[in-house]
Coordinates of C-alpha atoms in Angstrom, one line a residue:
M1 CA 23.8 20.5 -19.0
S2 CA 22.1 23.4 -17.1
K3 CA 20.3 22.6 -13.8
T4 CA 16.5 22.9 -13.9
A5 CA 14.1 24.6 -11.6
A6 CA 10.3 24.7 -11.2
I7 CA 8.5 27.6 -9.6
V8 CA 5.0 26.9 -8.3
G9 CA 3.0 30.1 -8.8
A10 CA 3.7 33.3 -10.7
G11 CA 3.2 35.7 -7.8
I12 CA 5.7 38.5 -7.5
A13 CA 8.0 36.4 -5.3
G14 CA 7.8 33.5 -7.8
I15 CA 8.7 35.8 -10.7
A16 CA 11.6 37.3 -8.7
A17 CA 12.9 33.8 -7.8
A18 CA 12.7 32.7 -11.4
I19 CA 14.8 35.7 -12.5
R20 CA 17.4 35.0 -9.8
L21 CA 17.6 31.4 -10.7
A22 CA 17.9 32.2 -14.4
V23 CA 20.8 34.5 -13.7
K24 CA 22.4 31.6 -11.8
G25 CA 22.2 29.5 -15.0
Y26 CA 19.1 27.4 -14.2
R27 CA 16.5 26.6 -16.9
V28 CA 13.3 27.7 -15.2
D29 CA 9.7 26.8 -15.7
V30 CA 7.0 28.7 -13.8
F31 CA 3.6 27.0 -13.4
E32 CA 0.6 29.3 -12.7
A33 CA -3.0 28.1 -12.3
N34 CA -4.4 31.4 -13.4
A35 CA -4.3 32.8 -16.9
Y36 CA -2.2 35.8 -15.8
P37 CA 1.0 36.5 -13.8
G38 CA 1.3 38.5 -10.6
G39 CA -1.0 36.7 -8.2
K40 CA -2.5 39.5 -6.1
L41 CA -0.3 42.0 -8.0
S42 CA -2.4 41.9 -11.2
G43 CA -5.0 44.1 -12.9
F44 CA -8.1 44.2 -15.1
S45 CA -10.3 46.6 -17.1
L46 CA -14.0 47.1 -16.9
D47 CA -16.2 49.4 -19.1
G48 CA -13.3 51.8 -19.9
F49 CA -11.8 51.8 -16.4
R50 CA -8.6 50.1 -15.5
F51 CA -7.9 48.8 -12.0
D52 CA -4.9 47.3 -10.1
A53 CA -6.5 44.3 -8.5
G54 CA -4.4 44.1 -5.3
P55 CA -1.5 46.0 -3.8
S56 CA -1.7 49.7 -4.3
L57 CA 1.2 51.1 -2.4
F58 CA 4.7 51.0 -3.9
T59 CA 7.7 51.4 -1.6
M60 CA 11.4 50.3 -1.7
P61 CA 11.7 50.5 -5.5
Q62 CA 15.3 49.5 -5.3
L63 CA 14.3 45.9 -4.7
V64 CA 12.7 45.8 -8.1
E65 CA 15.6 47.6 -9.7
D66 CA 18.0 45.2 -8.1
L67 CA 16.6 42.4 -10.3
F68 CA 17.3 44.3 -13.5
R69 CA 20.8 45.1 -12.4
L70 CA 21.4 41.5 -11.3
A71 CA 20.6 40.5 -14.9
G72 CA 22.9 43.2 -16.3
R73 CA 20.0 45.4 -17.5
N74 CA 19.3 49.1 -17.1
P75 CA 16.1 49.3 -14.9
D76 CA 15.0 52.5 -16.8
D77 CA 14.7 50.5 -20.0
Y78 CA 11.9 48.4 -18.4
F79 CA 10.3 50.2 -15.5
K80 CA 9.7 53.8 -14.7
Y81 CA 8.2 55.4 -11.5
S82 CA 8.1 58.7 -9.7
R83 CA 8.3 59.7 -6.0
L84 CA 5.0 61.0 -4.6
D85 CA 4.9 64.5 -3.1
E86 CA 2.2 63.3 -0.6
T87 CA 1.8 59.8 0.9
C88 CA -1.9 60.0 1.9
R89 CA -4.9 62.2 2.6
Y90 CA -6.7 61.5 5.8
F91 CA -10.3 62.2 6.7
W92 CA -12.3 61.9 9.9
D93 CA -16.1 62.1 10.4
D94 CA -15.8 65.4 12.3
H95 CA -14.4 67.0 9.1
T96 CA -10.8 67.0 10.2
H97 CA -8.6 66.6 7.1
L98 CA -4.9 66.0 7.1
T99 CA -2.4 65.6 4.2
A100 CA 0.7 63.4 5.0
W101 CA 3.3 65.2 2.9
A102 CA 6.4 63.2 1.7
D103 CA 8.6 66.0 3.1
R104 CA 8.9 65.2 6.8
D105 CA 9.1 68.8 7.9
G106 CA 6.1 69.7 5.8
F107 CA 4.2 66.7 7.4
A108 CA 5.3 67.9 10.8
R109 CA 3.9 71.4 10.2
E110 CA 0.7 69.9 8.9
V111 CA 0.3 67.8 12.0
A112 CA 0.9 70.8 14.2
T113 CA -1.5 73.0 12.3
Q114 CA -4.4 70.5 11.8
L115 CA -4.1 68.4 15.0
G116 CA -2.2 70.6 17.4
E117 CA 0.5 68.0 17.9
P118 CA 4.0 69.4 18.5
A119 CA 6.0 68.9 15.3
D120 CA 8.9 67.4 17.2
H121 CA 6.7 64.5 18.3
L122 CA 6.2 63.4 14.7
L123 CA 9.8 63.9 13.8
A124 CA 11.0 61.8 16.8
H125 CA 8.5 59.1 15.8
L126 CA 9.9 58.9 12.3
A127 CA 13.5 58.9 13.6
D128 CA 12.5 56.0 16.0
S129 CA 10.9 54.1 13.1
A130 CA 14.2 54.5 11.1
A131 CA 16.2 53.3 14.0
K132 CA 14.0 50.2 14.5
Y133 CA 14.3 49.5 10.8
H134 CA 18.1 49.7 10.7
L135 CA 18.3 47.4 13.8
T136 CA 16.1 44.7 12.1
E137 CA 16.9 45.0 8.4
K138 CA 20.1 43.0 8.1
L139 CA 19.2 40.5 10.8
F140 CA 15.5 39.8 10.1
L141 CA 14.8 40.9 6.5
H142 CA 17.8 39.8 4.5
R143 CA 18.7 36.5 6.1
S144 CA 17.0 33.3 7.0
L145 CA 16.0 33.2 10.6
H146 CA 16.4 29.4 10.4
K147 CA 20.2 29.3 9.9
L148 CA 22.6 29.4 12.9
S149 CA 24.9 31.8 10.9
T150 CA 22.2 34.5 11.1
W151 CA 22.5 34.6 14.9
F152 CA 26.3 34.7 15.2
N153 CA 27.6 37.7 13.3
R154 CA 28.2 41.4 13.8
D155 CA 24.7 42.4 12.8
A156 CA 23.2 40.0 15.3
L157 CA 25.4 41.3 18.1
Y158 CA 24.4 44.8 17.3
G159 CA 20.7 43.8 17.4
Y160 CA 21.1 42.0 20.8
L161 CA 22.8 45.1 22.3
N162 CA 19.9 47.3 21.1
L163 CA 17.0 44.9 21.7
P164 CA 15.1 47.2 24.1
K165 CA 14.8 49.8 21.3
L166 CA 12.6 47.3 19.4
E167 CA 9.9 47.5 22.1
V168 CA 8.9 43.9 21.6
F169 CA 7.0 43.7 24.9
K170 CA 4.8 46.8 24.2
T171 CA 2.0 47.0 21.7
M172 CA 2.0 49.3 18.8
N173 CA -1.0 51.2 20.2
R174 CA 0.6 51.6 23.6
A175 CA 3.9 53.0 22.1
N176 CA 1.9 55.4 19.9
E177 CA -0.2 56.6 22.8
Q178 CA 3.0 57.3 24.7
R179 CA 4.4 59.3 21.8
F180 CA 1.5 61.4 20.7
Q181 CA -1.1 63.6 22.5
N182 CA -3.7 63.7 19.8
P183 CA -5.7 60.4 19.4
K184 CA -6.1 61.1 15.7
L185 CA -2.4 60.8 15.2
V186 CA -2.3 57.7 17.3
Q187 CA -4.9 56.3 15.0
L188 CA -3.0 57.3 11.9
F189 CA 0.1 55.5 13.0
N190 CA -1.8 52.5 14.4
R191 CA -3.0 52.1 10.8
Y192 CA 0.4 50.7 9.8
A193 CA -0.5 47.4 11.6
T194 CA -2.8 46.7 8.7
Y195 CA 0.2 46.7 6.3
N196 CA 0.8 43.1 7.5
G197 CA -2.7 42.3 8.4
S198 CA -2.4 42.7 12.1
D199 CA -4.1 44.4 15.0
P200 CA -2.4 47.5 16.5
Y201 CA -3.8 46.7 19.9
Q202 CA -2.0 43.3 19.9
T203 CA 0.9 43.5 17.5
P204 CA 4.2 44.5 19.1
A205 CA 5.6 48.0 18.8
T206 CA 8.4 46.6 16.7
M207 CA 6.0 47.0 13.8
N208 CA 6.5 50.7 14.1
I209 CA 9.3 50.1 11.6
I210 CA 6.7 50.2 8.8
P211 CA 6.2 54.0 8.6
H212 CA 9.9 54.3 7.8
L213 CA 9.3 52.8 4.4
E214 CA 6.8 55.6 3.5
Y215 CA 8.1 58.6 5.2
N216 CA 11.9 58.2 5.3
I217 CA 12.5 56.2 2.1
G218 CA 9.4 57.4 0.3
A219 CA 6.2 56.2 -1.5
F220 CA 6.2 55.9 -5.3
F221 CA 3.9 55.5 -8.3
P222 CA 4.8 53.2 -11.2
K223 CA 4.2 54.9 -14.5
E224 CA 2.0 52.1 -15.7
G225 CA 0.3 51.5 -12.4
M226 CA 1.1 48.7 -10.0
I227 CA 0.7 46.1 -12.8
G228 CA 3.8 47.7 -14.3
I229 CA 5.9 46.0 -11.7
T230 CA 4.6 42.6 -12.7
N231 CA 4.7 43.2 -16.4
S232 CA 8.3 44.5 -16.4
L233 CA 9.6 41.6 -14.4
V234 CA 7.8 39.1 -16.5
R235 CA 9.4 40.7 -19.6
L236 CA 12.8 40.4 -18.0
A237 CA 12.3 36.8 -16.9
E238 CA 11.2 35.8 -20.4
E239 CA 14.3 37.5 -21.9
L240 CA 16.4 35.4 -19.5
G241 CA 14.7 32.2 -20.9
V242 CA 12.2 31.7 -18.1
R243 CA 9.1 29.8 -19.5
F244 CA 5.7 30.6 -18.0
H245 CA 3.0 28.0 -18.2
F246 CA -0.4 29.7 -17.5
N247 CA -3.6 27.8 -16.8
T248 CA -1.4 25.1 -15.5
R249 CA -2.1 24.0 -12.0
V250 CA 0.5 22.0 -10.0
T251 CA -1.3 19.1 -8.4
E252 CA 1.5 17.2 -6.6
L253 CA 5.1 17.4 -5.7
V254 CA 6.3 13.9 -6.0
T255 CA 8.8 12.9 -3.3
E256 CA 11.4 10.1 -2.9
G257 CA 13.3 10.1 0.3
K258 CA 14.6 13.6 1.1
R259 CA 14.1 15.0 -2.4
I260 CA 11.3 16.3 -4.7
V261 CA 11.8 14.1 -7.7
G262 CA 8.9 15.4 -9.9
V263 CA 6.3 18.1 -10.4
R264 CA 2.9 16.9 -11.6
T265 CA 0.6 19.4 -13.3
G266 CA -2.8 19.3 -14.9
N267 CA -6.4 20.2 -14.7
G268 CA -9.4 18.0 -14.5
D269 CA -8.8 14.7 -16.3
N270 CA -5.1 15.5 -16.7
A271 CA -4.5 16.0 -13.0
R272 CA -2.6 12.7 -12.9
S273 CA -0.2 13.5 -15.8
E274 CA 3.3 12.2 -15.7
P275 CA 5.5 14.2 -13.3
K276 CA 8.4 16.2 -14.7
P277 CA 11.8 16.0 -12.9
Y278 CA 13.5 19.2 -11.7
D279 CA 16.7 19.8 -9.7
V280 CA 15.1 22.5 -7.6
V281 CA 11.5 23.3 -6.7
V282 CA 10.5 26.7 -5.3
S283 CA 6.9 27.1 -4.1
N284 CA 5.4 30.6 -4.3
M285 CA 2.1 29.0 -3.2
D286 CA 0.8 29.7 0.3
V287 CA 2.8 27.4 2.6
V288 CA -0.4 25.9 4.0
S289 CA -1.7 25.0 0.6
T290 CA 1.7 23.7 -0.5
F291 CA 1.7 21.1 2.3
R292 CA -2.0 20.3 2.4
R293 CA -2.5 20.0 -1.3
L294 CA 0.8 19.3 -2.9
L295 CA 2.6 17.3 -0.1
P296 CA -0.3 15.6 1.7
N297 CA 1.9 12.6 2.6
A298 CA 4.8 14.6 3.9
R299 CA 5.3 15.5 7.6
Q300 CA 3.1 18.5 8.1
P301 CA 4.7 21.4 10.2
E302 CA 1.5 21.7 12.2
R303 CA 2.8 24.3 14.7
I304 CA 3.4 26.8 11.8
L305 CA 0.5 25.8 9.6
R306 CA -2.1 26.2 12.4
Q307 CA -0.9 29.7 13.4
P308 CA -3.7 32.3 13.4
K309 CA -3.9 34.0 10.0
S310 CA -3.7 37.6 9.1
S311 CA -6.7 39.7 8.2
S312 CA -8.1 39.6 4.7
G313 CA -9.7 42.3 2.6
L314 CA -13.0 43.3 1.0
I315 CA -12.4 45.3 -2.2
F316 CA -14.9 47.2 -4.3
Y317 CA -13.8 48.4 -7.7
W318 CA -16.0 51.3 -8.8
G319 CA -15.9 53.4 -12.0
I320 CA -17.1 56.8 -10.8
R321 CA -18.8 59.3 -13.1
R322 CA -17.2 62.4 -11.6
E323 CA -13.8 63.8 -10.5
F324 CA -13.1 64.8 -6.9
P325 CA -10.3 67.3 -6.6
E326 CA -10.3 67.0 -2.8
L327 CA -9.1 63.3 -3.1
G328 CA -5.6 62.2 -3.9
L329 CA -4.0 58.9 -5.0
H330 CA -4.2 57.4 -1.5
N331 CA -7.0 58.4 0.9
I332 CA -8.2 57.1 4.3
F333 CA -11.6 57.7 5.9
F334 CA -11.2 56.6 9.5
S335 CA -13.6 54.8 11.7
S336 CA -14.8 56.7 14.7
D337 CA -14.0 53.7 17.0
Y338 CA -10.8 52.1 15.8
R339 CA -10.5 49.7 18.7
A340 CA -14.0 48.4 18.1
E341 CA -13.2 47.9 14.4
F342 CA -10.3 45.7 15.1
D343 CA -12.3 43.8 17.8
H344 CA -14.8 43.0 15.1
I345 CA -12.1 41.8 12.7
F346 CA -10.0 39.7 14.9
N347 CA -12.2 38.7 17.8
Q348 CA -15.8 38.7 16.4
K349 CA -14.6 37.7 12.9
T350 CA -17.0 40.1 11.3
L351 CA -17.1 43.7 10.0
S352 CA -17.9 46.8 11.9
D353 CA -20.7 49.1 10.7
D354 CA -18.2 51.9 10.8
P355 CA -15.2 50.5 8.9
T356 CA -12.1 52.5 8.0
V357 CA -12.2 53.0 4.2
Y358 CA -9.1 53.1 2.1
L359 CA -9.6 54.7 -1.3
N360 CA -7.0 54.5 -4.1
I361 CA -7.5 56.4 -7.3
T362 CA -4.7 55.7 -9.9
S363 CA -6.4 58.0 -12.5
K364 CA -5.0 60.9 -10.4
H365 CA -1.6 60.0 -11.7
K366 CA -2.5 57.9 -14.8
P367 CA -5.5 59.7 -16.4
D368 CA -6.1 57.0 -19.0
D369 CA -7.1 54.6 -16.2
A370 CA -10.6 56.3 -16.4
P371 CA -12.7 58.0 -19.1
P372 CA -12.6 61.8 -19.2
G373 CA -14.3 63.4 -16.2
C374 CA -14.3 60.1 -14.3
E375 CA -12.2 58.3 -11.7
N376 CA -11.4 54.7 -11.0
W377 CA -12.0 53.9 -7.3
F378 CA -10.3 51.0 -5.6
I379 CA -11.9 50.7 -2.1
L380 CA -10.4 48.4 0.5
I381 CA -12.0 47.5 3.8
N382 CA -9.9 45.4 6.2
A383 CA -11.8 42.2 6.8
P384 CA -11.5 39.0 8.8
N385 CA -10.1 36.0 7.1
N386 CA -12.6 33.4 5.9
T387 CA -13.9 31.2 8.6
G388 CA -17.3 30.5 7.0
Q389 CA -19.0 33.8 7.6
D390 CA -22.1 34.8 5.6
W391 CA -20.2 36.9 3.2
E392 CA -23.1 37.8 1.0
A393 CA -24.9 39.5 3.9
L394 CA -21.6 41.1 5.1
I395 CA -20.8 42.5 1.7
T396 CA -24.3 43.9 1.2
R397 CA -24.2 45.7 4.6
T398 CA -20.7 46.9 4.2
R399 CA -21.3 48.3 0.7
Q400 CA -24.2 50.4 2.2
N401 CA -21.9 51.5 5.1
V402 CA -19.1 52.5 2.7
I403 CA -21.4 54.5 0.5
R404 CA -22.9 56.2 3.5
K405 CA -19.5 57.1 5.0
L406 CA -18.0 58.4 1.7
S407 CA -21.2 60.4 0.9
R408 CA -21.2 62.0 4.3
N409 CA -17.5 63.0 4.1
L410 CA -17.6 64.2 0.5
G411 CA -20.9 65.9 0.7
V412 CA -22.5 64.1 -2.3
D413 CA -24.4 60.9 -2.8
I414 CA -21.9 58.4 -4.2
A415 CA -24.4 55.7 -5.1
P416 CA -25.7 57.2 -8.4
L417 CA -22.2 58.0 -9.5
I418 CA -21.1 54.3 -9.7
A419 CA -21.0 53.5 -13.4
C420 CA -19.6 50.0 -13.0
E421 CA -18.5 47.7 -10.2
A422 CA -16.4 44.6 -9.5
L423 CA -15.8 42.9 -6.1
L424 CA -13.1 40.8 -4.4
D425 CA -13.9 39.1 -1.1
P426 CA -11.9 36.7 1.1
I427 CA -13.4 33.6 -0.5
Q428 CA -12.4 34.8 -4.0
I429 CA -8.9 35.7 -2.6
E430 CA -8.6 32.2 -1.2
N431 CA -9.8 30.6 -4.5
R432 CA -7.7 32.8 -6.8
T433 CA -4.4 32.8 -4.9
S434 CA -4.6 29.7 -2.8
S435 CA -4.1 31.9 0.3
S436 CA -5.2 30.0 3.4
Q437 CA -8.5 31.5 4.6
G438 CA -8.1 34.3 2.1
A439 CA -5.5 35.9 4.5
L440 CA -3.5 38.6 2.7
Y441 CA -0.3 38.2 4.6
G442 CA -0.1 34.6 5.8
N443 CA 0.2 34.2 9.5
S444 CA -0.9 37.0 11.8
S445 CA 1.7 39.2 13.5
N446 CA -0.4 39.7 16.6
N447 CA 2.4 38.0 18.6
R448 CA 5.8 39.2 19.7
F449 CA 7.2 35.9 18.4
A450 CA 5.4 36.1 15.0
A451 CA 8.6 36.5 13.0
F452 CA 9.7 33.1 14.3
L453 CA 6.4 31.4 13.5
R454 CA 6.6 31.7 9.8
H455 CA 8.0 28.9 7.7
A456 CA 11.6 29.0 6.7
N457 CA 12.5 29.8 3.1
F458 CA 13.8 26.2 2.8
S459 CA 12.4 22.8 3.6
H460 CA 13.8 20.8 6.5
Q461 CA 12.4 17.6 4.9
F462 CA 13.4 17.9 1.3
R463 CA 16.8 19.1 0.3
N464 CA 15.7 20.7 -3.0
L465 CA 12.5 22.4 -1.9
Y466 CA 12.3 26.2 -1.2
F467 CA 9.6 28.6 -0.2
V468 CA 8.9 32.2 -1.2
G469 CA 6.0 34.7 -0.9
G470 CA 4.0 36.4 1.7
S471 CA 3.2 33.3 3.8
V472 CA 6.8 32.6 4.7
H473 CA 9.8 34.5 6.0
P474 CA 10.1 37.5 6.1
G475 CA 6.4 38.3 5.5
G476 CA 3.8 39.8 3.2
G477 CA 3.8 42.8 1.0
I478 CA 5.8 43.5 -2.2
P479 CA 9.1 44.4 -0.5
L480 CA 9.2 41.4 1.8
C481 CA 8.0 39.0 -1.0
L482 CA 10.9 40.2 -3.1
L483 CA 13.3 39.7 -0.2
S484 CA 11.9 36.2 0.3
A485 CA 13.0 35.3 -3.2
K486 CA 16.5 36.7 -2.5
I487 CA 16.9 34.7 0.7
A488 CA 15.6 31.5 -0.8
T489 CA 17.8 31.6 -4.0
D490 CA 20.9 32.7 -2.0
L491 CA 20.5 29.5 0.0
L492 CA 21.1 27.4 -3.1

């Protein structure tokens, strides 16, 4: 008889874990409290506009393709995407504009022309980013940090010999200031700290590996939008026999000794239903919520659970009654005082009146995401995690600041162009995805030891319990979530 596995949560890591376990021969049930799969990687439609709800940048497509190949399928039969010619368009309030071209030499020429920064400074930075990535990839991203075998092999020795190159004792901002002359380029590369919800003035310069994914490997666009990643993987999982149970909340992991012996599900009056036994349980739920809600009587790993959380996000979804040719798929409108913005987020736990605005418009590449002559705007503001702020007041003020900033930069009043609107704030993120404090990336990386302060992909208490997703090793974001599923299931 086949072994059985339960996955708690149908986020992208949970779906990937389900596929990997099904390939191993497990009979897999995935339990999801929401009515839809994907967690943050989901989507919705409003008044003729379609929006991706969460992640908007697609890198490392090979990690998605690997799942199809693992199952003996041709990825092209399920999932199509294209490489972007430009990664992002940048705007500053002094009317400086910069296009980050996918071609590195083209990007270097753009930086030299628009910012006066020598092209070789940019190329050296991207080469350094690649070197950092290759030093850390096999050691930190593809293996559990909580197994001795990780630290005693050729890859580990190579990492030890090159440790100074990782710049763990220098902040990202400090490293970038030493590399570049123009503060705008420092700001541009400091932005990559936000990719794991961190502060460039605190997070170690090791995080300068992140630009490698965009500029050296490439940024991509799924043909069906980001939701295409979720939909294609769910289709694959179902073909492999994985059963998805939506609107089904896991309420308890029943333990006996050193094992999880049952998974109890239910809503409301059925919350105490009879638990179902499984050989393996994989939690894609935030690790804090897993322990606090599903394992309240287990030993709580307090040192990890109480670590400071990453930033969250405030997202406005706007249907816009106009097209803007000066905008691309990815756009950034920078704050005039970046340090003050991060001080507001991480120290004051509030939002600056001059926030950096990220604007994503998928209708640029997928025209049917908006009615003719219109655009679907996804606007993300980096925000503090939820610690009880007056979000209603913060949202009202920030909305006005965003409209003012975009109107000033684009030379047109944006407010009357908004045909429809939806909103996602840290409280809703926390409620919809069980992310502790609405943090987008689990624990913060504002610490040189942050990689070691994430929970392992396996339980030290329960032999058949594993963890995947952005709150555990190796971290948040689509690529790392997919890698968490690989690490966890390889440990079986």
